[in-house]
Amino acid sequence: PSPPSPSVIIQPTAETGCSVCGVGKEVTNPDAIFSFPGQPATPCGGLEDDGANGDLSSDQCDFLPNLVSLLCDCQPISAPSPPSPSAIIQPTTDIGCSVCGVGKEVANLDAIFSFPGQPATACGDLQEDGGNGELSTDQCDFLPNLISLLCECQPISPTSSGCSVCGDGKSVTQPDIIFEFPGQPSVPCGVLEQVGAGGQIPIDQCVFLPSIINDTCGCAESGGDGGGDGGGDGGEDGGGLSA
């Protein structure tokens, strides 16, 4: 096929951006000048910006990688840089997380974790901060890889006694409703309640779970639920929940 005519170059129609180097690649020589007959010369960096901003047509997005690859020194996109220290001091989560990762906990509470530009912190304190929701979502994501060996992260051991995921004196009234939480498998409220009662949920999660699942799982006072439900099903419900 013949190469695109110059007129194509000046008819941007794409509504979404593209990489002028091709999928998964980026310009590493932004100052190199790309020229095409009948068009103004453009730095590779400017061309990359145009692509990302959706200022290039779909046709351009298709043929440009072959034209600019060598000149603009297209390379595979580098991995994102690790979070900056400033992120460490911007707690934003309202609900807790495990600094060791899902299903794990700190086994060496006294080990000291340090990060450039931040005060040294004991692993145990870091775990408490995570459980109390004082860490940002980004921190919850990258901390497990940083502290795993130092803090001796281990699979969570079952608690000696169970807890109510709805909070003391309350129980799930909608056991078939599915509870979802980012990064976790979906689970029916009834199953979550059983796991809590069986001591398979760590204490720090037992503390913050009630506020998260209250509406979804229909948490209500256990036993006598008041007037409407009182008589007829009080006994049956009681038996079912204790099973």
GROMACS .gro file of C-alpha atoms in nm:
model
  243
    1PRO     CA    1   0.000   0.000   0.000
    2SER     CA    2   0.112   0.353  -0.071
    3PRO     CA    3   0.223   0.565   0.228
    4PRO     CA    4  -0.035   0.804   0.377
    5SER     CA    5  -0.066   1.129   0.189
    6PRO     CA    6   0.040   1.452   0.361
    7SER     CA    7  -0.324   1.554   0.381
    8VAL     CA    8  -0.390   1.264   0.618
    9ILE     CA    9  -0.129   1.399   0.858
   10ILE     CA   10  -0.321   1.718   0.918
   11GLN     CA   11  -0.662   1.565   0.974
   12PRO     CA   12  -0.668   1.455   1.338
   13THR     CA   13  -0.985   1.257   1.408
   14ALA     CA   14  -0.900   1.023   1.695
   15GLU     CA   15  -1.102   1.091   2.011
   16THR     CA   16  -0.882   0.882   2.234
   17GLY     CA   17  -0.506   0.889   2.265
   18CYS     CA   18  -0.250   0.647   2.125
   19SER     CA   19   0.122   0.588   2.147
   20VAL     CA   20   0.312   0.704   1.839
   21CYS     CA   21   0.568   0.436   1.917
   22GLY     CA   22   0.310   0.161   1.929
   23VAL     CA   23   0.138  -0.022   2.211
   24GLY     CA   24   0.358  -0.064   2.517
   25LYS     CA   25   0.634   0.165   2.390
   26GLU     CA   26   0.736   0.526   2.447
   27VAL     CA   27   0.966   0.793   2.303
   28THR     CA   28   1.305   0.809   2.473
   29ASN     CA   29   1.454   1.076   2.246
   30PRO     CA   30   1.195   1.357   2.273
   31ASP     CA   31   1.422   1.620   2.116
   32ALA     CA   32   1.478   1.434   1.788
   33ILE     CA   33   1.303   1.610   1.498
   34PHE     CA   34   1.055   1.411   1.292
   35SER     CA   35   0.976   1.546   0.947
   36PHE     CA   36   0.733   1.431   0.681
   37PRO     CA   37   0.699   1.573   0.327
   38GLY     CA   38   0.463   1.868   0.324
   39GLN     CA   39   0.439   1.886   0.705
   40PRO     CA   40   0.618   2.101   0.962
   41ALA     CA   41   0.906   1.933   1.144
   42THR     CA   42   0.802   1.819   1.493
   43PRO     CA   43   1.004   1.703   1.796
   44CYS     CA   44   0.937   1.342   1.887
   45GLY     CA   45   0.823   1.456   2.231
   46GLY     CA   46   0.564   1.688   2.080
   47LEU     CA   47   0.446   1.410   1.850
   48GLU     CA   48   0.408   1.178   2.149
   49ASP     CA   49   0.202   1.439   2.333
   50ASP     CA   50  -0.021   1.482   2.029
   51GLY     CA   51  -0.082   1.109   2.021
   52ALA     CA   52  -0.159   1.084   2.390
   53ASN     CA   53  -0.397   1.381   2.369
   54GLY     CA   54  -0.597   1.230   2.085
   55ASP     CA   55  -0.480   1.488   1.832
   56LEU     CA   56  -0.380   1.223   1.577
   57SER     CA   57  -0.608   1.022   1.351
   58SER     CA   58  -0.649   0.646   1.380
   59ASP     CA   59  -0.457   0.607   1.053
   60GLN     CA   60  -0.167   0.808   1.190
   61CYS     CA   61  -0.164   0.599   1.506
   62ASP     CA   62  -0.134   0.291   1.286
   63PHE     CA   63   0.150   0.398   1.055
   64LEU     CA   64   0.356   0.631   1.274
   65PRO     CA   65   0.529   0.360   1.483
   66ASN     CA   66   0.707   0.228   1.174
   67LEU     CA   67   0.819   0.579   1.076
   68VAL     CA   68   0.938   0.712   1.412
   69SER     CA   69   1.069   0.399   1.583
   70LEU     CA   70   1.440   0.451   1.510
   71LEU     CA   71   1.445   0.829   1.500
   72CYS     CA   72   1.255   0.877   1.828
   73ASP     CA   73   1.430   0.579   1.987
   74CYS     CA   74   1.111   0.400   2.083
   75GLN     CA   75   1.156   0.169   2.381
   76PRO     CA   76   0.931  -0.050   2.599
   77ILE     CA   77   0.755   0.166   2.857
   78SER     CA   78   0.953   0.164   3.179
   79ALA     CA   79   0.793   0.039   3.500
   80PRO     CA   80   0.638   0.309   3.718
   81SER     CA   81   0.872   0.456   3.973
   82PRO     CA   82   0.813   0.360   4.337
   83PRO     CA   83   0.590   0.589   4.542
   84SER     CA   84   0.761   0.904   4.659
   85PRO     CA   85   0.827   0.948   5.031
   86SER     CA   86   0.566   1.225   5.037
   87ALA     CA   87   0.298   0.964   4.971
   88ILE     CA   88   0.385   0.802   5.302
   89ILE     CA   89   0.253   1.098   5.495
   90GLN     CA   90  -0.078   1.137   5.315
   91PRO     CA   91  -0.322   0.898   5.483
   92THR     CA   92  -0.649   0.892   5.291
   93THR     CA   93  -0.819   0.557   5.354
   94ASP     CA   94  -1.124   0.545   5.577
   95ILE     CA   95  -1.102   0.169   5.623
   96GLY     CA   96  -0.809  -0.043   5.725
   97CYS     CA   97  -0.577  -0.272   5.536
   98SER     CA   98  -0.308  -0.525   5.617
   99VAL     CA   99   0.042  -0.385   5.560
  100CYS     CA  100   0.160  -0.740   5.496
  101GLY     CA  101  -0.097  -0.801   5.226
  102VAL     CA  102  -0.426  -0.987   5.216
  103GLY     CA  103  -0.440  -1.278   5.458
  104LYS     CA  104  -0.107  -1.201   5.625
  105GLU     CA  105   0.009  -1.032   5.945
  106VAL     CA  106   0.328  -0.902   6.106
  107ALA     CA  107   0.513  -1.166   6.309
  108ASN     CA  108   0.807  -0.945   6.414
  109LEU     CA  109   0.636  -0.651   6.583
  110ASP     CA  110   0.957  -0.493   6.710
  111ALA     CA  111   1.149  -0.483   6.382
  112ILE     CA  112   1.210  -0.123   6.268
  113PHE     CA  113   1.099  -0.021   5.919
  114SER     CA  114   1.258   0.290   5.771
  115PHE     CA  115   1.191   0.474   5.446
  116PRO     CA  116   1.394   0.766   5.309
  117GLY     CA  117   1.260   1.093   5.444
  118GLN     CA  118   1.027   0.928   5.696
  119PRO     CA  119   1.067   0.848   6.067
  120ALA     CA  120   1.160   0.489   6.152
  121THR     CA  121   0.856   0.289   6.262
  122ALA     CA  122   0.814  -0.044   6.439
  123CYS     CA  123   0.643  -0.308   6.227
  124GLY     CA  124   0.380  -0.350   6.496
  125ASP     CA  125   0.293   0.018   6.485
  126LEU     CA  126   0.281   0.011   6.109
  127GLN     CA  127   0.035  -0.279   6.126
  128GLU     CA  128  -0.185  -0.084   6.368
  129ASP     CA  129  -0.179   0.219   6.137
  130GLY     CA  130  -0.294  -0.002   5.851
  131GLY     CA  131  -0.572  -0.160   6.053
  132ASN     CA  132  -0.692   0.178   6.173
  133GLY     CA  133  -0.717   0.322   5.822
  134GLU     CA  134  -0.433   0.570   5.869
  135LEU     CA  135  -0.251   0.465   5.551
  136SER     CA  136  -0.334   0.567   5.196
  137THR     CA  137  -0.452   0.322   4.932
  138ASP     CA  138  -0.115   0.353   4.755
  139GLN     CA  139   0.068   0.266   5.076
  140CYS     CA  140  -0.152  -0.037   5.130
  141ASP     CA  141  -0.059  -0.150   4.779
  142PHE     CA  142   0.319  -0.111   4.791
  143LEU     CA  143   0.404  -0.174   5.158
  144PRO     CA  144   0.370  -0.557   5.149
  145ASN     CA  145   0.661  -0.584   4.905
  146LEU     CA  146   0.876  -0.351   5.114
  147ILE     CA  147   0.822  -0.498   5.461
  148SER     CA  148   0.755  -0.866   5.397
  149LEU     CA  149   1.099  -0.996   5.499
  150LEU     CA  150   1.180  -0.732   5.761
  151CYS     CA  151   0.849  -0.763   5.948
  152GLU     CA  152   0.835  -1.142   5.891
  153CYS     CA  153   0.491  -1.136   5.735
  154GLN     CA  154   0.311  -1.466   5.789
  155PRO     CA  155  -0.033  -1.610   5.707
  156ILE     CA  156  -0.284  -1.487   5.962
  157SER     CA  157  -0.336  -1.733   6.244
  158PRO     CA  158  -0.697  -1.787   6.354
  159THR     CA  159  -0.804  -1.589   6.658
  160SER     CA  160  -0.851  -1.785   6.976
  161SER     CA  161  -1.216  -1.682   6.991
  162GLY     CA  162  -1.452  -1.568   6.721
  163CYS     CA  163  -1.601  -1.227   6.665
  164SER     CA  164  -1.919  -1.085   6.521
  165VAL     CA  165  -1.856  -0.917   6.187
  166CYS     CA  166  -2.159  -0.697   6.259
  167GLY     CA  167  -2.028  -0.590   6.597
  168ASP     CA  168  -2.106  -0.701   6.951
  169GLY     CA  169  -2.467  -0.799   7.003
  170LYS     CA  170  -2.551  -0.782   6.633
  171SER     CA  171  -2.588  -1.038   6.357
  172VAL     CA  172  -2.635  -1.063   5.981
  173THR     CA  173  -3.000  -1.060   5.865
  174GLN     CA  174  -2.924  -1.088   5.492
  175PRO     CA  175  -2.691  -1.390   5.469
  176ASP     CA  176  -2.731  -1.435   5.092
  177ILE     CA  177  -2.630  -1.080   4.998
  178ILE     CA  178  -2.283  -1.068   4.843
  179PHE     CA  179  -2.027  -0.847   5.017
  180GLU     CA  180  -1.754  -0.705   4.792
  181PHE     CA  181  -1.435  -0.524   4.887
  182PRO     CA  182  -1.159  -0.402   4.648
  183GLY     CA  183  -0.885  -0.662   4.611
  184GLN     CA  184  -1.084  -0.931   4.794
  185PRO     CA  185  -1.300  -1.218   4.667
  186SER     CA  186  -1.675  -1.163   4.688
  187VAL     CA  187  -1.838  -1.351   4.975
  188PRO     CA  188  -2.196  -1.398   5.099
  189CYS     CA  189  -2.265  -1.212   5.425
  190GLY     CA  190  -2.364  -1.538   5.591
  191VAL     CA  191  -2.031  -1.699   5.510
  192LEU     CA  192  -1.847  -1.391   5.634
  193GLU     CA  193  -2.037  -1.417   5.962
  194GLN     CA  194  -1.947  -1.786   5.998
  195VAL     CA  195  -1.579  -1.717   5.929
  196GLY     CA  196  -1.580  -1.445   6.195
  197ALA     CA  197  -1.751  -1.667   6.448
  198GLY     CA  198  -1.499  -1.940   6.375
  199GLY     CA  199  -1.209  -1.716   6.469
  200GLN     CA  200  -1.068  -1.695   6.117
  201ILE     CA  201  -1.076  -1.316   6.097
  202PRO     CA  202  -0.797  -1.124   6.274
  203ILE     CA  203  -0.892  -0.896   6.559
  204ASP     CA  204  -0.799  -0.575   6.374
  205GLN     CA  205  -1.042  -0.664   6.093
  206CYS     CA  206  -1.315  -0.749   6.344
  207VAL     CA  207  -1.287  -0.390   6.462
  208PHE     CA  208  -1.346  -0.216   6.129
  209LEU     CA  209  -1.570  -0.470   5.948
  210PRO     CA  210  -1.898  -0.369   6.120
  211SER     CA  211  -1.890  -0.018   5.975
  212ILE     CA  212  -1.826  -0.158   5.626
  213ILE     CA  213  -2.085  -0.436   5.608
  214ASN     CA  214  -2.360  -0.288   5.824
  215ASP     CA  215  -2.590  -0.173   5.541
  216THR     CA  216  -2.501  -0.444   5.291
  217CYS     CA  217  -2.550  -0.738   5.526
  218GLY     CA  218  -2.839  -0.586   5.717
  219CYS     CA  219  -2.674  -0.596   6.058
  220ALA     CA  220  -2.930  -0.585   6.338
  221GLU     CA  221  -2.953  -0.650   6.711
  222SER     CA  222  -2.939  -1.022   6.781
  223GLY     CA  223  -3.235  -1.198   6.941
  224GLY     CA  224  -3.540  -0.980   6.999
  225ASP     CA  225  -3.554  -0.755   6.697
  226GLY     CA  226  -3.837  -0.545   6.826
  227GLY     CA  227  -4.210  -0.540   6.765
  228GLY     CA  228  -4.271  -0.648   6.406
  229ASP     CA  229  -4.056  -0.959   6.398
  230GLY     CA  230  -4.097  -1.042   6.761
  231GLY     CA  231  -4.331  -1.329   6.821
  232GLY     CA  232  -4.348  -1.577   6.540
  233ASP     CA  233  -3.998  -1.601   6.411
  234GLY     CA  234  -3.800  -1.504   6.716
  235GLY     CA  235  -3.740  -1.864   6.815
  236GLU     CA  236  -3.672  -1.988   6.467
  237ASP     CA  237  -3.432  -1.707   6.388
  238GLY     CA  238  -3.252  -1.757   6.715
  239GLY     CA  239  -3.203  -2.122   6.641
  240GLY     CA  240  -3.083  -2.056   6.289
  241LEU     CA  241  -2.822  -1.799   6.393
  242SER     CA  242  -2.676  -2.017   6.666
  243ALA     CA  243  -2.635  -2.314   6.433
   0.00000   0.00000   0.00000
